[in-house]
Coordinates of C-alpha atoms and ligand atoms in Angstrom, one line a residue:
X110 CA -29.6 130.4 -0.5
X111 CA -31.9 127.3 -0.3
X112 CA -28.9 124.7 -1.0
X113 CA -31.2 121.4 -1.7
X114 CA -30.1 119.3 0.7
X115 CA -32.4 116.3 2.2
X116 CA -34.9 118.3 5.1
X117 CA -34.3 114.9 7.4
X118 CA -30.9 115.3 6.9
X119 CA -30.6 118.3 7.6
X120 CA -32.5 117.8 10.7
X121 CA -31.2 115.0 12.0
X122 CA -28.0 117.5 11.9
X123 CA -29.3 119.8 14.4
X124 CA -28.0 119.6 17.7
X125 CA -23.9 117.6 16.4
X126 CA -21.1 119.6 17.7
X127 CA -20.0 122.1 15.3
X128 CA -23.1 121.9 12.7
X129 CA -24.4 125.3 11.7
X130 CA -27.3 124.8 9.5
X131 CA -27.4 128.2 7.8
X132 CA -23.3 128.5 6.9
X133 CA -23.8 124.5 6.1
X134 CA -26.7 125.3 3.6
X135 CA -24.7 128.1 2.2
X136 CA -21.4 126.3 1.1
X137 CA -23.4 123.9 -0.4
X138 CA -25.9 126.2 -2.4
X139 CA -23.0 127.8 -3.5
X140 CA -20.8 124.4 -4.8
X141 CA -17.7 125.5 -5.0
X142 CA -15.0 122.7 -5.7
X143 CA -12.4 122.1 -4.5
X144 CA -9.3 120.5 -5.7
X145 CA -6.1 118.9 -4.2
X146 CA -3.8 116.5 -4.6
X147 CA -1.1 114.8 -2.9
X148 CA 2.7 114.6 -4.2
X149 CA 3.9 110.5 -4.4
X150 CA 7.4 110.9 -2.6
X151 CA 8.4 108.0 -4.1
X152 CA 8.9 110.0 -6.9
X153 CA 8.7 113.3 -6.3
X154 CA 12.1 113.7 -4.3
X155 CA 13.9 117.3 -4.9
X156 CA 11.3 120.5 -4.2
X157 CA 13.2 121.4 -7.8
X158 CA 10.9 118.2 -9.5
X159 CA 8.0 119.1 -6.8
X160 CA 7.8 122.8 -8.5
X161 CA 8.0 121.4 -11.9
X162 CA 4.8 119.0 -11.9
X163 CA 2.8 121.5 -9.4
X164 CA 4.0 124.9 -11.9
X165 CA 3.0 122.5 -15.0
X166 CA -0.8 121.6 -13.4
X167 CA -1.3 125.6 -12.0
X168 CA 0.5 128.4 -13.2
X169 CA -1.4 130.7 -10.7
X170 CA 0.2 128.5 -7.8
X171 CA -1.2 126.3 -5.6
X172 CA -1.3 126.4 -1.5
X173 CA -0.2 123.9 1.1
X174 CA -3.0 121.9 2.8
X175 CA -2.4 122.4 6.7
X176 CA -2.7 119.0 8.0
X177 CA -0.7 117.3 5.1
X178 CA 3.2 116.9 4.4
X179 CA 2.4 116.2 0.8
X180 CA -0.8 117.8 0.4
X181 CA -1.6 120.9 -2.0
X182 CA -4.9 122.8 -3.1
X183 CA -5.1 124.1 -6.7
X184 CA -7.2 126.9 -7.8
X185 CA -8.7 125.1 -10.9
X186 CA -9.0 121.8 -11.6
X187 CA -6.9 121.2 -14.6
X188 CA -7.4 117.7 -16.9
X189 CA -5.4 115.6 -15.2
X190 CA -6.3 113.0 -18.7
X191 CA -4.0 114.9 -20.2
X192 CA -0.9 115.6 -17.6
X193 CA 1.9 112.6 -18.0
X194 CA 2.7 113.0 -14.7
X195 CA -0.2 111.8 -13.4
X196 CA 0.2 108.8 -15.5
X197 CA 3.6 108.3 -13.9
X198 CA 2.2 108.4 -11.0
X199 CA 3.6 112.2 -9.3
X200 CA 0.4 112.0 -7.7
X201 CA -2.6 111.0 -6.4
X202 CA -5.9 113.6 -6.6
X203 CA -7.0 113.4 -3.0
X204 CA -9.9 115.2 -1.4
X205 CA -8.2 117.6 1.3
X206 CA -9.8 116.4 4.5
X207 CA -9.2 112.4 4.6
X208 CA -5.2 113.4 4.2
X209 CA -6.1 114.3 7.8
X210 CA -4.9 110.3 7.7
X211 CA -1.3 111.3 7.6
X212 CA -1.5 113.6 11.0
X213 CA -3.9 110.5 12.8
X214 CA -1.2 108.0 11.9
X215 CA 2.1 110.7 12.8
X216 CA 0.7 110.8 15.9
X217 CA -0.7 107.2 17.0
X218 CA 1.8 104.9 15.7
X219 CA 5.8 104.8 16.0
X220 CA 6.7 104.7 11.8
X221 CA 10.3 103.7 12.5
X222 CA 9.5 100.2 13.8
X223 CA 8.4 97.6 10.8
X224 CA 5.2 97.8 10.7
X225 CA 2.6 95.6 9.8
X226 CA -0.6 97.9 8.4
X227 CA -4.4 96.9 6.9
X228 CA -6.1 99.4 5.0
X229 CA -9.6 97.2 4.7
X230 CA -11.7 99.4 2.9
X231 CA -9.1 100.6 0.5
X232 CA -10.6 101.0 -3.1
X233 CA -9.8 103.5 -5.2
X234 CA -6.9 103.7 -3.2
X235 CA -6.2 107.3 -1.8
X236 CA -5.9 106.3 1.9
X237 CA -3.8 103.8 0.7
X238 CA -1.4 105.4 -1.0
X239 CA -0.8 107.7 1.9
X240 CA -0.4 105.1 3.9
X241 CA 2.5 103.8 2.1
X242 CA 3.7 107.2 1.8
X243 CA 4.5 106.5 5.5
X244 CA 5.5 103.4 6.1
X245 CA 9.5 102.3 6.2
X246 CA 11.0 99.3 3.9
X247 CA 10.6 97.4 6.8
X248 CA 7.0 97.9 7.1
X249 CA 4.1 96.7 4.9
X250 CA 0.4 97.5 4.0
X251 CA -1.8 95.5 3.4
X252 CA -4.9 96.9 1.3
X253 CA -7.6 94.7 0.9
X254 CA -11.0 95.8 -1.1
X255 CA -14.1 93.3 -1.3
X256 CA -15.3 94.5 -4.3
X257 CA -13.7 92.3 -6.8
X258 CA -13.6 95.0 -9.9
X259 CA -12.3 97.9 -7.1
X260 CA -10.1 95.6 -6.4
X261 CA -8.5 95.5 -9.7
X262 CA -8.3 99.1 -9.8
X263 CA -6.9 99.6 -6.5
X264 CA -3.9 97.7 -7.2
X265 CA -3.4 99.6 -10.6
X266 CA -3.3 102.8 -8.9
X267 CA -0.8 101.5 -6.0
X268 CA 1.1 100.0 -9.3
X269 CA 1.4 103.8 -10.5
X270 CA 2.7 104.7 -6.9
X271 CA 5.7 102.3 -7.3
X272 CA 6.3 100.9 -3.8
X273 CA 7.2 97.1 -3.4
X274 CA 6.2 97.0 0.2
X275 CA 2.4 96.9 -0.7
X276 CA -0.1 93.8 -1.1
X277 CA -3.6 93.6 -2.4
X278 CA -6.4 91.5 -1.3
X279 CA -9.5 91.1 -2.1
X280 CA -11.6 89.5 0.9
X281 CA -14.5 90.4 3.2
X282 CA -13.6 91.8 6.5
X283 CA -14.8 88.2 8.1
X284 CA -12.1 86.9 6.3
X285 CA -9.5 88.6 8.2
X286 CA -10.2 86.3 11.5
X287 CA -8.2 83.8 9.9
X288 CA -4.9 86.7 11.2
X289 CA -5.9 86.9 15.2
X290 CA -3.8 89.6 16.4
X291 CA -1.6 90.3 12.9
X292 CA -1.6 94.1 12.7
X293 CA -0.7 97.1 14.1
X294 CA -2.2 99.4 12.6
X295 CA -5.9 98.9 10.8
X296 CA -7.4 101.6 8.9
X297 CA -11.1 101.7 8.2
X298 CA -12.3 104.4 6.0
X299 CA -15.9 102.7 6.1
X300 CA -18.7 102.4 3.3
X301 CA -21.0 105.2 4.4
X302 CA -24.2 107.3 3.2
X303 CA -21.8 109.7 1.7
X304 CA -23.1 113.2 3.0
X305 CA -20.1 114.2 3.4
X306 CA -19.8 114.3 -0.6
X307 CA -22.7 116.2 -1.2
X308 CA -20.8 119.4 -2.1
X309 CA -18.7 117.9 -4.1
X310 CA -20.9 115.7 -5.9
X311 CA -25.0 116.8 -5.8
X312 CA -25.5 114.0 -8.0
X313 CA -25.7 112.1 -4.6
X314 CA -27.9 113.6 -2.7
X315 CA -30.9 111.6 -4.6
X316 CA -29.6 108.7 -3.0
X317 CA -29.5 109.8 0.5
X318 CA -31.8 108.5 2.9
X319 CA -32.4 108.1 7.0
X320 CA -33.2 104.3 6.1
X321 CA -30.1 103.9 4.6
X322 CA -28.0 105.3 6.9
X323 CA -29.0 103.1 9.8
X324 CA -28.5 100.2 7.5
X325 CA -24.4 101.6 6.8
X326 CA -24.7 102.2 10.4
X327 CA -25.5 98.6 11.0
X328 CA -23.0 97.7 8.3
X329 CA -20.5 99.4 9.7
X330 CA -20.8 97.7 12.8
X331 CA -20.3 94.4 11.5
X332 CA -17.5 95.5 9.7
X333 CA -15.6 96.8 12.6
X334 CA -16.7 93.4 14.4
X335 CA -15.5 91.5 11.8
X336 CA -11.5 93.0 11.8
X337 CA -11.0 94.0 15.2
X338 CA -9.6 90.7 16.4
X339 CA -7.1 91.2 13.8
X340 CA -5.6 94.5 15.3
X341 CA -3.4 93.8 18.2
X342 CA -3.1 94.2 21.3
X343 CA -1.7 97.8 21.7
X344 CA -2.7 98.5 17.9
X345 CA -3.9 101.3 16.9
X346 CA -8.0 101.4 15.0
X347 CA -8.3 104.1 12.6
X348 CA -11.9 104.6 11.8
X349 CA -13.3 107.2 9.4
X350 CA -16.3 108.0 7.3
X351 CA -17.3 110.7 4.6
X352 CA -21.0 110.8 6.8
X353 CA -22.3 113.5 8.9
X354 CA -24.8 111.4 10.9
X355 CA -24.3 110.4 13.8
X356 CA -25.6 107.2 13.2
X357 CA -22.8 106.4 11.4
X358 CA -20.0 108.2 13.5
X359 CA -19.9 108.6 17.0
X360 CA -23.5 106.1 17.6
X361 CA -20.5 103.8 16.6
X362 CA -18.0 105.1 18.8
X363 CA -20.5 104.4 21.5
X364 CA -20.7 101.2 20.1
X365 CA -16.9 100.6 20.2
X366 CA -17.2 101.8 23.8
X367 CA -20.5 99.4 24.4
X368 CA -18.1 96.5 23.0
X369 CA -14.6 96.4 22.7
X370 CA -11.7 97.2 25.2
X371 CA -10.5 100.4 23.2
X372 CA -9.1 103.8 24.7
X373 CA -9.3 107.0 23.1
X374 CA -5.7 108.5 21.5
X375 CA -5.8 111.9 21.5
X376 CA -4.2 114.0 18.5
X377 CA -2.5 117.5 19.5
X378 CA -5.0 119.9 18.8
X379 CA -4.7 122.7 16.3
X380 CA -7.1 125.2 16.2
X381 CA -6.7 126.8 13.7
X382 CA -7.5 124.2 11.5
X383 CA -11.2 124.7 12.4
X384 CA -11.8 121.0 12.9
X385 CA -14.5 120.1 15.1
X386 CA -13.6 117.3 17.9
X387 CA -16.1 115.8 19.5
X388 CA -16.5 113.8 22.8
X389 CA -18.8 110.4 23.4
X390 CA -20.4 110.1 26.2
X391 CA -19.0 106.3 26.4
X392 CA -15.5 106.4 27.2
X393 CA -14.7 110.0 26.5
X394 CA -13.6 108.8 22.7
X395 CA -12.9 111.7 20.5
X396 CA -13.7 112.5 16.9
X397 CA -12.6 114.7 14.1
X398 CA -15.4 116.3 12.7
X399 CA -14.4 118.0 9.1
X400 CA -17.1 120.8 7.8
X401 CA -16.9 122.3 4.2
X402 CA -18.7 125.4 6.0
X403 CA -15.7 125.5 8.4
X404 CA -12.3 124.6 6.6
X405 CA -11.5 124.1 2.7
X406 CA -12.2 120.5 2.0
X407 CA -15.2 118.0 2.0
X408 CA -17.0 116.4 5.0
X409 CA -15.1 113.6 6.8
X410 CA -15.1 112.1 10.5
X411 CA -12.0 110.5 11.7
X412 CA -11.4 108.9 15.4
X413 CA -8.4 107.2 16.7
X414 CA -8.5 104.5 18.7
X415 CA -5.8 101.8 20.5
X416 CA -6.7 98.2 21.5
X417 CA -6.4 97.5 24.7
X418 CA -7.5 93.7 25.4
X419 CA -4.8 90.7 24.8
X420 CA -5.5 89.1 21.3
X421 CA -4.8 85.7 21.3
X422 CA -1.5 86.1 18.8
X423 CA -1.7 84.8 15.4
X424 CA 0.8 81.5 15.0
X425 CA 3.4 82.2 13.0
X426 CA 3.9 78.6 11.3
X427 CA 6.7 76.4 12.3
X428 CA 8.5 76.0 9.3
X429 CA 8.5 78.9 6.8
X430 CA 7.4 78.4 2.8
X431 CA 10.1 78.8 1.1
X432 CA 9.8 80.6 -2.0
X433 CA 10.5 79.3 -5.4
X434 CA 14.5 79.7 -6.0
X435 CA 15.2 80.9 -10.1
X436 CA 17.5 78.9 -11.7
X437 CA 20.7 80.9 -12.9
X438 CA 19.6 81.2 -15.8
X439 CA 16.5 82.6 -14.9
X440 CA 18.4 85.1 -12.5
X441 CA 20.6 85.8 -15.4
X442 CA 18.4 87.4 -17.5
X443 CA 16.7 89.0 -14.6
X444 CA 19.0 90.9 -13.0
X445 CA 20.3 93.0 -15.7
X446 CA 16.5 94.9 -15.1
X447 CA 16.7 95.3 -11.4
X448 CA 18.5 97.5 -9.4
X449 CA 20.0 95.8 -6.4
X450 CA 18.8 92.1 -7.3
X451 CA 20.4 91.1 -4.0
X452 CA 18.0 93.3 -1.9
X453 CA 14.7 91.6 -2.9
X454 CA 13.3 87.6 -2.7
X455 CA 11.5 86.4 -5.9
X456 CA 8.6 84.5 -6.6
X457 CA 8.3 82.4 -9.6
X458 CA 3.5 82.2 -10.4
X459 CA 3.6 80.6 -14.0
X460 CA 5.7 82.3 -15.7
X461 CA 5.6 85.5 -13.6
X462 CA 8.1 86.6 -11.6
X463 CA 7.2 89.0 -8.4
X464 CA 9.9 91.1 -6.9
X465 CA 9.4 91.1 -3.1
X466 CA 10.8 93.0 -0.5
X467 CA 12.1 90.7 2.5
X468 CA 8.5 91.7 4.8
X469 CA 6.8 90.9 1.8
X470 CA 7.9 87.4 0.8
X471 CA 8.3 87.0 4.6
X472 CA 4.3 87.5 5.2
X473 CA 3.3 86.2 1.6
X474 CA 2.9 82.4 2.5
X475 CA 1.0 83.7 5.8
X476 CA -1.9 85.2 4.0
X477 CA -1.8 83.3 1.5
X478 CA -3.2 80.6 3.2
X479 CA -6.2 83.4 4.7
X480 CA -6.5 85.7 2.0
X481 CA -7.0 86.2 -2.2
X482 CA -4.2 87.9 -2.9
X483 CA -4.6 90.7 -5.8
X484 CA -0.9 91.6 -6.0
X485 CA 2.2 91.5 -4.1
X486 CA 5.0 93.3 -4.5
X487 CA 6.2 94.0 -8.4
X488 CA 5.7 91.8 -11.0
X489 CA 8.9 92.2 -12.8
X490 CA 7.4 90.7 -15.9
X491 CA 7.0 86.7 -18.3
X492 CA 10.5 85.0 -17.7
X493 CA 10.8 82.8 -21.2
X494 CA 13.5 80.6 -22.5
X495 CA 16.1 83.8 -23.8
X496 CA 14.1 87.1 -22.0
X497 CA 11.9 88.5 -19.3
X498 CA 9.4 90.5 -21.2
X499 CA 9.0 93.0 -18.6
X500 CA 5.5 94.3 -16.9
X501 CA 4.2 97.4 -16.8
X502 CA 4.5 96.9 -12.7
X503 CA 8.0 97.1 -13.1
X504 CA 8.0 100.5 -15.3
X505 CA 6.4 102.1 -12.9
X506 CA 8.1 100.7 -9.6
X507 CA 10.8 102.2 -7.7
X508 CA 13.3 99.1 -8.4
X509 CA 14.0 99.7 -12.1
X510 CA 17.8 99.1 -12.8
X511 CA 19.3 102.2 -14.0
X512 CA 21.2 100.5 -16.7
X513 CA 17.8 100.1 -19.1
X514 CA 17.3 102.3 -21.2
X515 CA 14.8 105.1 -21.4
X516 CA 13.7 107.2 -23.9
X517 CA 12.1 110.9 -23.3
X518 CA 9.3 112.5 -24.7
X519 CA 7.9 116.1 -24.6
X520 CA 4.5 115.8 -23.6
X521 CA 2.7 115.6 -27.0
X522 CA 4.6 112.3 -27.8
X523 CA 4.3 111.7 -24.3
X524 CA 0.3 111.8 -24.8
X525 CA 0.3 109.6 -27.7
X526 CA 2.1 106.6 -26.5
X527 CA -0.1 107.0 -23.6
X528 CA -3.2 107.0 -26.2
X529 CA -1.3 103.7 -27.3
X530 CA -0.4 105.6 -30.5
X531 CA 3.1 105.7 -32.5
X532 CA 4.6 108.9 -30.9
X533 CA 6.6 108.6 -34.3
X534 CA 10.5 108.5 -31.8
X535 CA 13.7 109.2 -33.5
X536 CA 16.1 107.3 -30.9
X537 CA 19.2 104.9 -31.4
X538 CA 18.0 102.6 -28.3
X539 CA 17.6 98.8 -30.1
X540 CA 14.7 96.5 -27.9
X541 CA 13.0 96.9 -24.7
X542 CA 13.2 100.5 -23.2
X543 CA 11.3 102.5 -21.1
X544 CA 8.8 105.8 -22.0
X545 CA 9.7 108.8 -19.3
X546 CA 8.4 112.1 -19.4
X547 CA 10.6 114.7 -17.9
X548 CA 12.2 111.6 -15.9
X549 CA 9.3 109.5 -15.1
X550 CA 8.5 106.8 -16.0
X551 CA 5.3 105.9 -18.5
X552 CA 5.7 102.4 -19.5
X553 CA 7.2 100.1 -22.0
X554 CA 7.9 100.7 -25.6
X555 CA 10.3 97.7 -27.7
X556 CA 12.2 99.9 -30.6
X557 CA 12.9 98.3 -34.1
X558 CA 14.3 99.1 -36.7
X559 CA 11.6 100.4 -38.6
X560 CA 8.6 100.8 -36.1
X561 CA 8.1 101.0 -32.3
X562 CA 6.0 98.1 -30.4
X563 CA 4.2 100.6 -27.9
X564 CA 3.7 98.2 -24.9
X565 CA 1.4 100.7 -22.4
X566 CA -1.1 98.5 -21.1
X567 CA -4.9 99.2 -23.4
X568 CA -7.0 98.9 -20.3
X569 CA -5.0 102.1 -18.9
X570 CA -4.5 103.7 -22.2
X571 CA -6.3 107.1 -22.6
X572 CA -9.5 107.4 -24.9
X573 CA -10.4 111.0 -25.3
X574 CA -8.8 113.0 -28.2
X575 CA -6.0 114.8 -27.5
X576 CA -7.3 118.5 -27.5
X577 CA -6.5 121.9 -25.8
X578 CA -2.7 121.3 -25.0
Ligands
SAM207 N1 -10.0 104.2 1.4 C1 -11.2 104.4 0.4 C2 -9.8 105.6 -0.4 O1 -9.5 106.4 0.2 O2 -9.6 105.7 -1.7 C3 -12.2 105.4 0.0 C4 -12.9 104.0 0.4 S1 -15.0 104.1 -0.1 C5 -15.6 104.9 1.4 C6 -15.1 102.4 0.9 C7 -15.3 101.2 0.2 O3 -15.5 100.2 1.4 C8 -15.3 100.5 -1.0 O4 -14.4 100.6 -1.9 C9 -16.5 100.0 -0.9 O5 -16.5 99.0 -2.0 C10 -16.2 98.8 0.2 N2 -17.0 98.2 0.6 C11 -18.2 98.4 0.6 N3 -19.0 96.9 1.2 C12 -18.2 96.9 2.0 C13 -18.4 95.6 3.1 N4 -19.1 95.3 3.3 N5 -17.1 95.6 3.6 C14 -15.8 96.0 3.4 N6 -15.7 97.1 2.2 C15 -17.1 97.2 1.9

């Protein structure tokens, strides 16, 4: 069966480890669709909850993604838009091969230690939400995206994910040179020519060319050269693309071998996963190739390397910049909203109060000197003279106090709420309250004697008419 893949692509892949032109073309021609998602362990804490979410998505059953602890395949693609769990951040819809990042991280860094992690090319946030799930509370994830509009989407997805130990920045890779030897782990999920996604998104095929592969390869080298100084000695670099082309994969590993003191990190091998191991000519760096004709996932290349050269260590400023202290009046307005308020630090930015985990509070002043920070920790809301106007970030976070009233809605009114309509709720709650679905918060509403004000963010609301529920 012809696959409509460019002949130049197929010819260029001949001879690469694991490439089988016939089965590769067949699987692209069949154009099968695979749907997978990763549950959010911040929000799904019991197997009962897990089953509820998965059953709501698929009555006929799900199966596990073999290399992931939270990843599941769905037999068909449901309407995520009309699933309130999706809007509550119960899961992230992620391509299955990409979830291999978890395996690489678990086998290359000590997740019990306190880590500074950078996800350099992070939007829309698939790898970042995965990384956040793996980190402990003393660790911090800096999620960076160079394109401003995409950084906004990344921030929204991390808001939905709910954790307080993340920072979103909007910088060019070269800006990280101001932070030499700073990070324990850097993930570079590089912009690439995208051939690994051609089965899922065939509309990308006409944009592919050998010239673009070469351009991407040059850009990947530039990005890596810019960011590598920010990695600590003994720190880990994970490099990935969704391209099958050697110029963006093995050639990049050879280029890294030529220019930097790095060594290969070997991951334990699982024959039954059908991933293809590729070994480069220089210093035997290894890469992991994912082919859609061999396993249940799209195309991915990933390599894991450890830095062996000493980096002039980053000098922490002698005097730590002090966070602005809240007045006792401000503290009394804020405290009822936060679970264990003493566990956090607070930062007042104009009228907005940010709630920061101690580790974020510690590194934020340092990062602010080098980077444009788009989001840090959790925005609790706007502090006025008489009350806190709570922010959507607080509703989606894990730090909200149990004292805050919650109004739970069935599915249809929940979707109406998410469309920013009046869900027609009858409740005793007065004033500010959380609107929830099956125990998961969706957003804020203000309950007035004869109406409710729906505070779901306008830019996030469901635009589609509700049908087929
Ligand atoms: N890691 C993301 C995820 O899992 O959701 C996907 C990242 S995507 C493969 C690559 C990202 O790199 C895009 O968001 C793109 O905007 C960004 N990018 C494009 N040009 C870049 C550059 N010159 N430097 C750094 N990032 C760039």
